[in-house]
Coordinates of C-alpha atoms and ligand atoms in Angstrom, one line a residue:
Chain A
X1 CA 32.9 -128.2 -202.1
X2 CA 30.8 -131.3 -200.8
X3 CA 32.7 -133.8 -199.3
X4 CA 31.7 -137.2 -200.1
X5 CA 32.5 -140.0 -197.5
X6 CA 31.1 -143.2 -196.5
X7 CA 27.9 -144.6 -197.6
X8 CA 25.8 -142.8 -199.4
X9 CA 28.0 -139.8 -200.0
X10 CA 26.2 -140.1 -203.7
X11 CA 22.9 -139.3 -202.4
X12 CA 21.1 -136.2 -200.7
X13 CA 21.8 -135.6 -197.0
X14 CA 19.2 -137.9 -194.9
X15 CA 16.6 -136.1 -193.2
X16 CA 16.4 -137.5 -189.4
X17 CA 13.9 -139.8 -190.6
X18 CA 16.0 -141.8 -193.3
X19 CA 18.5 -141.7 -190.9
X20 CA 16.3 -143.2 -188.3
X21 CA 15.7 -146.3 -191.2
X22 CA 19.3 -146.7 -191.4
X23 CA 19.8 -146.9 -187.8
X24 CA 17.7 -149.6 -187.7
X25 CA 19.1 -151.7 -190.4
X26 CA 22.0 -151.6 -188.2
X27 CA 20.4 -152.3 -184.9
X28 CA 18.6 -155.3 -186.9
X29 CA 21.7 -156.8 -187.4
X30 CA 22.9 -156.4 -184.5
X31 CA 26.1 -153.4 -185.1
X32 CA 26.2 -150.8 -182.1
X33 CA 25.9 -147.3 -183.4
X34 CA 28.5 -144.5 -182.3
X35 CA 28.6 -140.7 -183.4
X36 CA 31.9 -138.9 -184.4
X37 CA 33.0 -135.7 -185.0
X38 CA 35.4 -133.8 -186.7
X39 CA 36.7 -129.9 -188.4
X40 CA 39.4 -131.6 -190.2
X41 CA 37.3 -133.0 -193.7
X42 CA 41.0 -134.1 -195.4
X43 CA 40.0 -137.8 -196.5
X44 CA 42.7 -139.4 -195.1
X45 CA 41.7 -138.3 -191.6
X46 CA 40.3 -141.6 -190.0
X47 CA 40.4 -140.6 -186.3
X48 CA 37.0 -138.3 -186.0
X49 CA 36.7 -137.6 -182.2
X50 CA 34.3 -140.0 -180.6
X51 CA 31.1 -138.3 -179.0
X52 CA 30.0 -140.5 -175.9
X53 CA 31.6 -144.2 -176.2
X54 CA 29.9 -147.0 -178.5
X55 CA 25.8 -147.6 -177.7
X56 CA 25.2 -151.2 -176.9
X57 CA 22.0 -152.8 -176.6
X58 CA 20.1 -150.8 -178.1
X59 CA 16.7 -151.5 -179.6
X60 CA 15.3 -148.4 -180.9
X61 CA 17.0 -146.2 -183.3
X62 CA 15.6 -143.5 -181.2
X63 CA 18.3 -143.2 -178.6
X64 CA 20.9 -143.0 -181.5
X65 CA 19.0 -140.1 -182.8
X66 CA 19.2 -138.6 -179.5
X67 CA 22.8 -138.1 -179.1
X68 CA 23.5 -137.5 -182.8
X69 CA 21.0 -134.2 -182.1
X70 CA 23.0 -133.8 -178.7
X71 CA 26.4 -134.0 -180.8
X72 CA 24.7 -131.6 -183.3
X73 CA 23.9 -129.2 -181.3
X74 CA 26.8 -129.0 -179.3
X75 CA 29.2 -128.7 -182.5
X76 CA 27.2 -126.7 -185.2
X77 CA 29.8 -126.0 -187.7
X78 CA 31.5 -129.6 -187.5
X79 CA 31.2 -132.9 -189.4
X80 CA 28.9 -135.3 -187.8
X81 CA 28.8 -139.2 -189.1
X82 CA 27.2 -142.1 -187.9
X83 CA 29.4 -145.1 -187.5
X84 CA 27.9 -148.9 -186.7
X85 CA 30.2 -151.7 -185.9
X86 CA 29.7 -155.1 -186.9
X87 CA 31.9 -156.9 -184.5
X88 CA 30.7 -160.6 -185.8
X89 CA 33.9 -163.1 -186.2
X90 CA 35.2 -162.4 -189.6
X91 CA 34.0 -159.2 -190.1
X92 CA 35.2 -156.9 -187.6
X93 CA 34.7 -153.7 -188.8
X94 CA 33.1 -150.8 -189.4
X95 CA 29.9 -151.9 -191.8
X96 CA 28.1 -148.9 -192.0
X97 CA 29.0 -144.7 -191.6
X98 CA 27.6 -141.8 -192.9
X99 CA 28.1 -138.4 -192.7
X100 CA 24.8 -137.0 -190.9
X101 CA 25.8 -133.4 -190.5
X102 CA 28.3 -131.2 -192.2
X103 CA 29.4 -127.5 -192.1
X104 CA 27.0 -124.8 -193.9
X105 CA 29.9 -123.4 -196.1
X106 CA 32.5 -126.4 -196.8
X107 CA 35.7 -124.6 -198.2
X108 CA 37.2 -127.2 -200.5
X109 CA 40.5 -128.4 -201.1
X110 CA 43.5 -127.5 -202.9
X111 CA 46.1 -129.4 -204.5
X112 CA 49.9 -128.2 -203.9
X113 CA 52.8 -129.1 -206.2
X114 CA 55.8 -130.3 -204.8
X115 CA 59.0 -130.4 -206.8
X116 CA 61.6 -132.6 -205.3
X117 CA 64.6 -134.6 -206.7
X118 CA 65.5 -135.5 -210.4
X119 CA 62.4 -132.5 -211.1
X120 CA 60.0 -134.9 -209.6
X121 CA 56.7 -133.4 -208.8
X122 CA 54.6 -134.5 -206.0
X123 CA 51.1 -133.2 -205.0
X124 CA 49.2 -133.0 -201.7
X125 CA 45.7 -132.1 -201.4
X126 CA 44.9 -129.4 -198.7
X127 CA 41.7 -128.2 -197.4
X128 CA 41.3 -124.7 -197.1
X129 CA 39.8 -124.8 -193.8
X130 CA 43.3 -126.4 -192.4
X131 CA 44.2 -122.7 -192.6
X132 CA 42.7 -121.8 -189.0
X133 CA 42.7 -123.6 -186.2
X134 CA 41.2 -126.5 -184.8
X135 CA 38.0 -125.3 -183.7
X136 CA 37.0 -122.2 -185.7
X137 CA 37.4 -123.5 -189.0
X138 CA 33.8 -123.7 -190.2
X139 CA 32.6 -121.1 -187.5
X140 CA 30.6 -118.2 -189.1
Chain B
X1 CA 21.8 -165.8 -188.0
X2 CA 24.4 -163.2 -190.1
X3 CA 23.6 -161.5 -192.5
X4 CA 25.7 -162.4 -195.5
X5 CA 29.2 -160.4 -195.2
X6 CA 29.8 -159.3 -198.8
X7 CA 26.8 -157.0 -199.2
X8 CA 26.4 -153.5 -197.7
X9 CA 23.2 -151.9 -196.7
X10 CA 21.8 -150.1 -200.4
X11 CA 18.5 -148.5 -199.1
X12 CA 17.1 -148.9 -196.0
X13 CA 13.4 -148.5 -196.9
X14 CA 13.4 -151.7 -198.6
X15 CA 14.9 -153.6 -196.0
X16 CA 13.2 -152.5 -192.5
X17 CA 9.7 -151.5 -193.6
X18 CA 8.4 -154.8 -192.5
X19 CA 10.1 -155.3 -189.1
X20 CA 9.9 -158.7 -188.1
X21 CA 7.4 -160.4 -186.5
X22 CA 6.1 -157.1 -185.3
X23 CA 2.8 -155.6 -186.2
X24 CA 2.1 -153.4 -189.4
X25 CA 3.2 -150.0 -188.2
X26 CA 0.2 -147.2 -188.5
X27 CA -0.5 -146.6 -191.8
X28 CA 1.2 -143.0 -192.4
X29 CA 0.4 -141.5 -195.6
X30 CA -2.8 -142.7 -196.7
X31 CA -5.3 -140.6 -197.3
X32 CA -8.1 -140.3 -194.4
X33 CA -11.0 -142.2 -194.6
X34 CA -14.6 -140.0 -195.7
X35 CA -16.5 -139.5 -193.0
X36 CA -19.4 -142.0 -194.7
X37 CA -17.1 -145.0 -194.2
X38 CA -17.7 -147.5 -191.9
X39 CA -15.0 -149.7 -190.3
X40 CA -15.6 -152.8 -188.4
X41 CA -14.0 -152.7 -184.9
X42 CA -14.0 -156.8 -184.5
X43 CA -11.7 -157.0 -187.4
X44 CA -9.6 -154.4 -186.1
X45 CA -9.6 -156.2 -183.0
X46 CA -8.4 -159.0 -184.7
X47 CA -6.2 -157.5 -186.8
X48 CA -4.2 -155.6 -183.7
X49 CA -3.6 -159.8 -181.9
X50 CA -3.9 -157.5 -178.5
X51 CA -6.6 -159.9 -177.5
X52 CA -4.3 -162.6 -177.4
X53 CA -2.1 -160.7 -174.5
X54 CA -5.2 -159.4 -172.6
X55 CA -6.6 -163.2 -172.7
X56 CA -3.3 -164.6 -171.4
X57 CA -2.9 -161.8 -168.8
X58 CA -6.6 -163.3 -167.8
X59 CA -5.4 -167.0 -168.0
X60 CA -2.2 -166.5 -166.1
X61 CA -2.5 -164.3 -163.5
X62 CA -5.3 -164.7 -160.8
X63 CA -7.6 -162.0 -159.4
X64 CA -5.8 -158.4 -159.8
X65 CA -9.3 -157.3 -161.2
X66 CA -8.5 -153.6 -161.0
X67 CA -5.4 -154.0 -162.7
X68 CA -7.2 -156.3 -165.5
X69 CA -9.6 -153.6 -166.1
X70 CA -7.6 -150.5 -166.3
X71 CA -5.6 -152.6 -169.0
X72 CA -7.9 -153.2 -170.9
X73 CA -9.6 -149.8 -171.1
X74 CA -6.2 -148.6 -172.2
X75 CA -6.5 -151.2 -175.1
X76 CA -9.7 -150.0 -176.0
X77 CA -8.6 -146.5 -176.1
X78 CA -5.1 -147.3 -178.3
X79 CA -7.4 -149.3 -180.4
X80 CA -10.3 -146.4 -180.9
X81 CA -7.1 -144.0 -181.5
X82 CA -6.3 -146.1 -184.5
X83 CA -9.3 -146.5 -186.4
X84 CA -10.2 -142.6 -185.7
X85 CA -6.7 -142.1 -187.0
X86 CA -8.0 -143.7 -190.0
X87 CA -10.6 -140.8 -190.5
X88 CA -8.4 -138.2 -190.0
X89 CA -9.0 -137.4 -186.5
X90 CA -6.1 -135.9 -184.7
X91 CA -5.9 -137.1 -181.6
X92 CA -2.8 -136.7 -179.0
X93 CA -0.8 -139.0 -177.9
X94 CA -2.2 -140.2 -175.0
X95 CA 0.3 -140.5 -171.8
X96 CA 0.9 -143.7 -170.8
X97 CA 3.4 -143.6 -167.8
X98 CA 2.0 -145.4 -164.5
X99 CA 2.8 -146.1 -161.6
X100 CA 2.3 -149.8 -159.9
X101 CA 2.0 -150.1 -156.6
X102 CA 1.0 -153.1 -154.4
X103 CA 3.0 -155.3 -151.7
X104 CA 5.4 -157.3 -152.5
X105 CA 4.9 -160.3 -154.9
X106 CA 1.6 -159.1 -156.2
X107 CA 2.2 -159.1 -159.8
X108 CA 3.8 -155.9 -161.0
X109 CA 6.9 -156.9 -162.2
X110 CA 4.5 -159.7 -164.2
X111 CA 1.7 -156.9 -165.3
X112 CA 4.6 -155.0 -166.7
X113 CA 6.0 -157.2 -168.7
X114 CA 2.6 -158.3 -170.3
X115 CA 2.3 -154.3 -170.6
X116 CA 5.1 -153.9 -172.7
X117 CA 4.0 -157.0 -175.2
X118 CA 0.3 -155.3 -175.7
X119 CA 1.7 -151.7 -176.2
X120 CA 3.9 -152.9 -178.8
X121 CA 1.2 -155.2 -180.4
X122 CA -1.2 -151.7 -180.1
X123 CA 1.2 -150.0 -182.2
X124 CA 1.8 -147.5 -179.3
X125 CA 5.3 -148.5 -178.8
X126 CA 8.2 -149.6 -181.6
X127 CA 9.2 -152.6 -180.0
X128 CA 7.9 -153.7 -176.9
X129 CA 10.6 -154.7 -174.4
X130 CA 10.9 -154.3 -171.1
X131 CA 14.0 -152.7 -169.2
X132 CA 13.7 -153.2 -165.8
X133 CA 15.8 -151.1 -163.3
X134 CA 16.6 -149.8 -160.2
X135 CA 18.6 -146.7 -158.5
X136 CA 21.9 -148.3 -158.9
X137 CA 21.5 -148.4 -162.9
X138 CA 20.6 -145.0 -162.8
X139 CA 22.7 -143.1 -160.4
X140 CA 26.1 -142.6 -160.1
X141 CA 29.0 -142.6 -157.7
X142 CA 30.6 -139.5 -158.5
X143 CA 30.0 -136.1 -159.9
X144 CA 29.3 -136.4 -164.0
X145 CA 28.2 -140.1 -163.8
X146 CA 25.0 -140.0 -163.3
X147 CA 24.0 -138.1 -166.6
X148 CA 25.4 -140.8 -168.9
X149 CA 24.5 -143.6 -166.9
X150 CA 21.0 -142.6 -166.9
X151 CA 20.9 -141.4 -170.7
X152 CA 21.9 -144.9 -171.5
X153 CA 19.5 -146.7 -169.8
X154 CA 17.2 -144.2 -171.4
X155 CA 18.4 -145.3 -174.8
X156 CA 18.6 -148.8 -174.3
X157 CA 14.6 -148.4 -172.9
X158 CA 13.5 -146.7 -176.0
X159 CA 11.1 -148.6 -178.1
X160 CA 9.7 -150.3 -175.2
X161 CA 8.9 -149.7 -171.4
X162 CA 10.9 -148.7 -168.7
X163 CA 10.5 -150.1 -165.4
X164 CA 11.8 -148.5 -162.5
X165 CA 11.5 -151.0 -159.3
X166 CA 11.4 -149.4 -155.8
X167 CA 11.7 -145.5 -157.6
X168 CA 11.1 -143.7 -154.2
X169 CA 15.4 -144.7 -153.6
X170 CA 15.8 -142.2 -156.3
X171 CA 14.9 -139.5 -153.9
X172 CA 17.2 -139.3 -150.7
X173 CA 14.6 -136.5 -148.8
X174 CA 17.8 -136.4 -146.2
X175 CA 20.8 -135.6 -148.7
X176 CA 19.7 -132.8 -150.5
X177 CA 23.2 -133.2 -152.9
X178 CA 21.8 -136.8 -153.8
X179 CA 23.0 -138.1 -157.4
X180 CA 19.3 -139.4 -157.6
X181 CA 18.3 -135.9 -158.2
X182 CA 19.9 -135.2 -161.6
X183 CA 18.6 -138.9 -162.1
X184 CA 15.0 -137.5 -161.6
X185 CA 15.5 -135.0 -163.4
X186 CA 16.5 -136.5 -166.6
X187 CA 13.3 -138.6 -166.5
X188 CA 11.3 -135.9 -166.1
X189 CA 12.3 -134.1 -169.1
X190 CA 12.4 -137.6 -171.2
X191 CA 9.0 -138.6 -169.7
X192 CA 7.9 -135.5 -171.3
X193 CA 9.7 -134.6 -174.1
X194 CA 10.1 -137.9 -175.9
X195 CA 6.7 -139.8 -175.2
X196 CA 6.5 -141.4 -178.3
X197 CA 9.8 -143.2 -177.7
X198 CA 9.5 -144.8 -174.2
X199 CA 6.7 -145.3 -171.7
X200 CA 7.9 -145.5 -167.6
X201 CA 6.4 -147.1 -164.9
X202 CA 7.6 -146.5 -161.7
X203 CA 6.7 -149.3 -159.3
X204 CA 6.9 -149.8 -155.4
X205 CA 5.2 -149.8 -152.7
X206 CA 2.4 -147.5 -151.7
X207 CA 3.3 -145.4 -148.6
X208 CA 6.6 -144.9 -149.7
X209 CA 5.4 -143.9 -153.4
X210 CA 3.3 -141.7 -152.3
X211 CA 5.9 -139.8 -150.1
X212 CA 7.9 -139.7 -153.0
X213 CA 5.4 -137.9 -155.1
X214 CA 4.6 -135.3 -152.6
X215 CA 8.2 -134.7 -152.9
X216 CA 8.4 -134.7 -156.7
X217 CA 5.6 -133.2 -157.8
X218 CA 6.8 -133.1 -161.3
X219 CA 6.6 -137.1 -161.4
X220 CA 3.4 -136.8 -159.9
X221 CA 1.7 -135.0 -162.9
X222 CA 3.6 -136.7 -165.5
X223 CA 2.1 -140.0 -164.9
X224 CA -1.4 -140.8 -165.7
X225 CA -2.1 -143.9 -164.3
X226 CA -2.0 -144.4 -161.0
X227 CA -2.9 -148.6 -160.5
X228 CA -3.2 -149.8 -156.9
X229 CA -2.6 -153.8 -156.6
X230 CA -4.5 -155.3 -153.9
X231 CA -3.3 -158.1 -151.4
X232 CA -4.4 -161.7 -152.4
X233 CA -7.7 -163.3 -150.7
X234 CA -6.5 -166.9 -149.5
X235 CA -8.7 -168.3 -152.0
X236 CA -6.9 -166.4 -154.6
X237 CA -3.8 -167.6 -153.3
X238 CA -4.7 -170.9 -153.9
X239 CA -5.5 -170.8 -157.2
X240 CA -2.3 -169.1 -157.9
X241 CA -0.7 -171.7 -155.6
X242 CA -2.8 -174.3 -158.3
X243 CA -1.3 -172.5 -161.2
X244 CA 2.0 -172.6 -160.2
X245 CA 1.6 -176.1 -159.7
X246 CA -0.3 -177.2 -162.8
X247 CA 2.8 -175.8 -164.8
X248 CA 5.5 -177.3 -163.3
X249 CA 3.8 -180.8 -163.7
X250 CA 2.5 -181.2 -159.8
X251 CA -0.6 -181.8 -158.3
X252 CA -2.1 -181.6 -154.4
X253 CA -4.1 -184.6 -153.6
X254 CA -6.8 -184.3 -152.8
X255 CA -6.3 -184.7 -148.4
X256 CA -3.6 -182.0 -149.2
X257 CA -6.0 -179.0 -150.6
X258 CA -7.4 -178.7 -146.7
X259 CA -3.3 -178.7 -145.4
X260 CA -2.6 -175.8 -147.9
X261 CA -4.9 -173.5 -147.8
X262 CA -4.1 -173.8 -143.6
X263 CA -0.5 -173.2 -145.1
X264 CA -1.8 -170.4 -146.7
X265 CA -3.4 -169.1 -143.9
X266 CA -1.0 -169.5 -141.4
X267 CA 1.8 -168.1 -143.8
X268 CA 0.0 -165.0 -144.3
X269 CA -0.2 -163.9 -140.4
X270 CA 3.6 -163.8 -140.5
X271 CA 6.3 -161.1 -140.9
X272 CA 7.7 -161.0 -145.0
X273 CA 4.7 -162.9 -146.2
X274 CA 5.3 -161.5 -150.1
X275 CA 2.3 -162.8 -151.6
X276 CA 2.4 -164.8 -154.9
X277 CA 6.0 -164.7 -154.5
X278 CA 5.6 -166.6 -151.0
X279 CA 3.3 -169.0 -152.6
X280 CA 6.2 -169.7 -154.9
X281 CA 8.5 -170.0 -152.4
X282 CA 6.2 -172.6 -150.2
X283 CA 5.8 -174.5 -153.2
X284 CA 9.5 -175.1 -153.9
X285 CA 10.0 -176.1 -150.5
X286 CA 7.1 -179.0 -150.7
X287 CA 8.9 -180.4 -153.7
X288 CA 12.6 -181.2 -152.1
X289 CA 10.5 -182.5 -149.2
X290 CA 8.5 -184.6 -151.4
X291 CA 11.9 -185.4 -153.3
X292 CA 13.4 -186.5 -150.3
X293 CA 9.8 -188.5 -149.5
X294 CA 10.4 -190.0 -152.0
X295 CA 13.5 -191.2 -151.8
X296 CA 13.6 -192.1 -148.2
X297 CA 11.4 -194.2 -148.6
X298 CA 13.0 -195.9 -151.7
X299 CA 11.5 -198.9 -154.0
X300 CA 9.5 -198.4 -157.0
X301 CA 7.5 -195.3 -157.8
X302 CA 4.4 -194.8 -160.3
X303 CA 3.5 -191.9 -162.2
X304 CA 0.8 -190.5 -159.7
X305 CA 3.7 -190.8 -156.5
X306 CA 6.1 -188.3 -158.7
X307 CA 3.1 -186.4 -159.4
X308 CA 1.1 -185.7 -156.2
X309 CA 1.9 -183.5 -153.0
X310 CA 1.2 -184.9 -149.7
X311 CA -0.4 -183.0 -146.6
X312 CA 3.3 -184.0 -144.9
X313 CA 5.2 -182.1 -147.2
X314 CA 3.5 -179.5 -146.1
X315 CA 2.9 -180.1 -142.4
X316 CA 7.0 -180.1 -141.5
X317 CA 6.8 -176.3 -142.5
X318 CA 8.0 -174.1 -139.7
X319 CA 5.1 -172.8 -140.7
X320 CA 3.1 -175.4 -138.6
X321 CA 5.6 -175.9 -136.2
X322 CA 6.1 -172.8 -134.6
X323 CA 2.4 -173.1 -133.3
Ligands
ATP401 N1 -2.1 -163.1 -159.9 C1 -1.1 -164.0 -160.1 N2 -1.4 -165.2 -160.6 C2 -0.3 -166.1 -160.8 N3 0.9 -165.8 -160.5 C3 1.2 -164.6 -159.9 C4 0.2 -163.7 -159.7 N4 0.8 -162.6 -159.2 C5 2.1 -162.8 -159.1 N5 2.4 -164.1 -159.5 C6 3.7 -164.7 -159.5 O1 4.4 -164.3 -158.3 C7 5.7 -164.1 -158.5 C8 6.1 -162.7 -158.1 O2 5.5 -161.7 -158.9 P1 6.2 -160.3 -159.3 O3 7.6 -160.5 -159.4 O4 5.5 -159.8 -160.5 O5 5.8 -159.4 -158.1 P2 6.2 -157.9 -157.7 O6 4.9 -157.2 -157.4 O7 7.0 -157.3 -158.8 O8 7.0 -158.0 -156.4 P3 8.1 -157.0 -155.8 O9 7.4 -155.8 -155.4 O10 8.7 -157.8 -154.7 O11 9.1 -156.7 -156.9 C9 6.0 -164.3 -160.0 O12 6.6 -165.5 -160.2 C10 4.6 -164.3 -160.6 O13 4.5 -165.2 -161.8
MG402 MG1 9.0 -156.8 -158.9

């Protein structure tokens, strides 16, 4: 199942080109770009490893290409976004991230039912590749 | 200068495919000229605003013929590239890494700057600034720091020029466990592998840059032009002395022009004479004397007393005293 998160999660995946575009809208404006990681695809999980720290002063999407290939190729099987920053007064936040590479076969989620008190029933969404641990959950 | 907060990027095409203030990128996608076509090369000329840098590269900077040459035969050759892009000839990149060398205060620094501006304006590089360094942006102090340190110089350089000031301190021949190595080596393979995103020029002095290439041959080959700039004539120093002058409102009188190009003269027989940059230097020491001329001698000034340099502002030079 195709996880959809952040910008654009409507559209296509971006080749490196469109992604080079994006990059610099961003860098126009001013947002440093950073790359992320992650094998856990649950949508609540907001703490994606960082790859290298924040790139400031940048000019050229170019270098941001660079380590989003270097991130790619060291983690294969991982989610890969894009993040870029907007630290303006007032805004402070993340203005732009999308997911640049994700695993060949995404496994999807479940939903689990819960029955607790007075035969309430609570569910929680689980995704499959949970199941194993951190690490080897997409490997092939 | 912010964009407006509510709205979040939609499509980027729509929004970057001018950038701003730059030139029109090459056209990509349109269909190759037929070979009966004809395309005027003053327009393109025109249309490309690189004269405008190679005219103020003339204007500004005195003498430095060689260097004003090879320039422009690079212009000539990004230009030609374009228009026979235009018919469908594929044509290589060309390589574009140099190396300036020249004494000190001759202009490279200056040249390099100017470079960056045309090879942007050419189309040859995305944006067209200029990230000047040195060994201590580039290497690190401990194992594992000089890889990122150098990578993100790399990045920040990417659209534009590189300048590495002095880059025979990269290579320490009598440490062979050096950080500057790794340093080296990640130019090399950037220098290669990603010439479309950053050009490097490597500037220092002569003797010293050629030891360095005879130690890295590697650099050697991956830079193809090699641009030697020569020591200023005394004549030449005075018009740059003139220049310098005519900018920042001044002018000599006309007793004076005998007592500085003596200066000139004398200056240039001594130890750490650094060219244009000495000039500059001489020059900023005339005007606190003539300040302090001026107001020694108090009363009321006109416009051609604030304006004009004396032959004593010059003479109390330890220049002339020493002798
Ligand atoms: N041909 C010239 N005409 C006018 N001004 C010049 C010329 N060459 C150099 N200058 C001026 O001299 C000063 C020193 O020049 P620059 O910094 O480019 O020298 P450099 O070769 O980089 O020196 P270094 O090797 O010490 O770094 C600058 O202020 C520059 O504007
Ligand atoms: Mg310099």
């Amino acid at each position: 199942m195709r996880i959809t998160q952040g910008t654009f999660s409507y559209l296509p995946d971006f080749t490196d080109e469109e992604i080079s575009l994006q990059v610099a809208y961003a860098l126009d404006h001013g947002w440093p770009c950073s790359v992320e990681f992650t094998d856990d695809p649950h949508p609540r999980n907001s703490y994606w490893e960082m790859w290298g720290l924040p790139m400031f002063d940048l000019k050229d999407p170019a270098g941001v290409l660079l380590e989003i290939n270097e991130c790619r190729r060291a983690y294969p099987d991982h989610y890969v976004r894009l993040t870029a920053y907007d630290a303006s007064y007032g805004r402070q936040t993340t203005a732009l991230s999308f997911i640049v590479q994700r695993p060949g076969n995404e496994k999807g989620f479940r939903l689990d039912r819960e029955e607790t008190s007075d035969r309430r029933v609570r569910y929680r969404m689980h995704p499959y590749a949970l199941d194993r641990p951190e690490g080897e959950r997409y490997a092939t | 200068m912010r964009p407006p907060q509510t709205a979040l990027p939609q499509t980027a095409t729509s929004q970057t495919g001018s950038p701003a203030g730059g030139p029109p990128p090459e056209v990509a996608g349109e269909p190759p000229l037929p070979a009966s076509a004809r395309i005027d090369l003053d327009s393109e000329r025109k249309a490309s605003q690189a004269d405008e840098v190679l005219d103020a590269l003339d204007r500004d900077l005195v003498g430095l013929t060689p260097v004003k040459t090879r320039i422009r035969e690079v212009a000539a050759l990004l230009l030609i590239d374009r228009v026979r892009a235009r018919f469908g000839i594929a044509t290589a990149r060309p390589n574009l890494h140099m190396c300036f060398t020249g004494s000190p205060g001759t202009g490279k620094t200056t040249v390099a700057v100017r470079l960056a501006e045309l090879l942007h304006r050419l189309g040859y590089v995305r944006k067209g600034h200029l990230v000047s360094v040195t060994r201590d942006d580039l290497v690190g102090q401990y194992v594992g720091h000089t890889a990122p340190k150098t990578k993100e110089v790399l990045k920040r350089a990417m659209g534009g020029v590189l300048f590495i000031d002095e880059a025979y301190y990269l290579y320490r021949a009598e440490n062979e466990r050096d950080y500057g190595q790794e340093a080296i080596e990640i130019l090399l393979q950037v220098m290669e592998n990603q010439r479309d995103d950053l050009v490097v020029v490597l500037a220092g002095y002569q003797d010293r840059m050629d030891s360095f290439f005879t130690s890295n041959p590697g650099m050697s080959s991956r830079i193809a032009h090699h641009i030697d700039f020569p020591d200023y004539t005394g004549p030449e120093l005075g018009s740059i002395g003139r220049l310098m002058l005519a900018r920042e409102g001044y002018e000599l009188a006309p007793e004076t022009e005998q007592v500085f190009a003596d200066y000139l003269d004398r200056r240039r027989e001594q130890p750490r004479f650094a060219n244009a940059r000495s000039v500059r230097n001489a020059l900023e020491r005339a005007r606190l004397r003539h300040a302090d001329r001026l107001l020694a001698h108090g009363g009321e000034v006109g416009r051609d007393e604030l304006v004009l340099l004396r032959p004593e502002d010059f003479l109390s030079s330890r220049v002339f005293i020493d002798t």
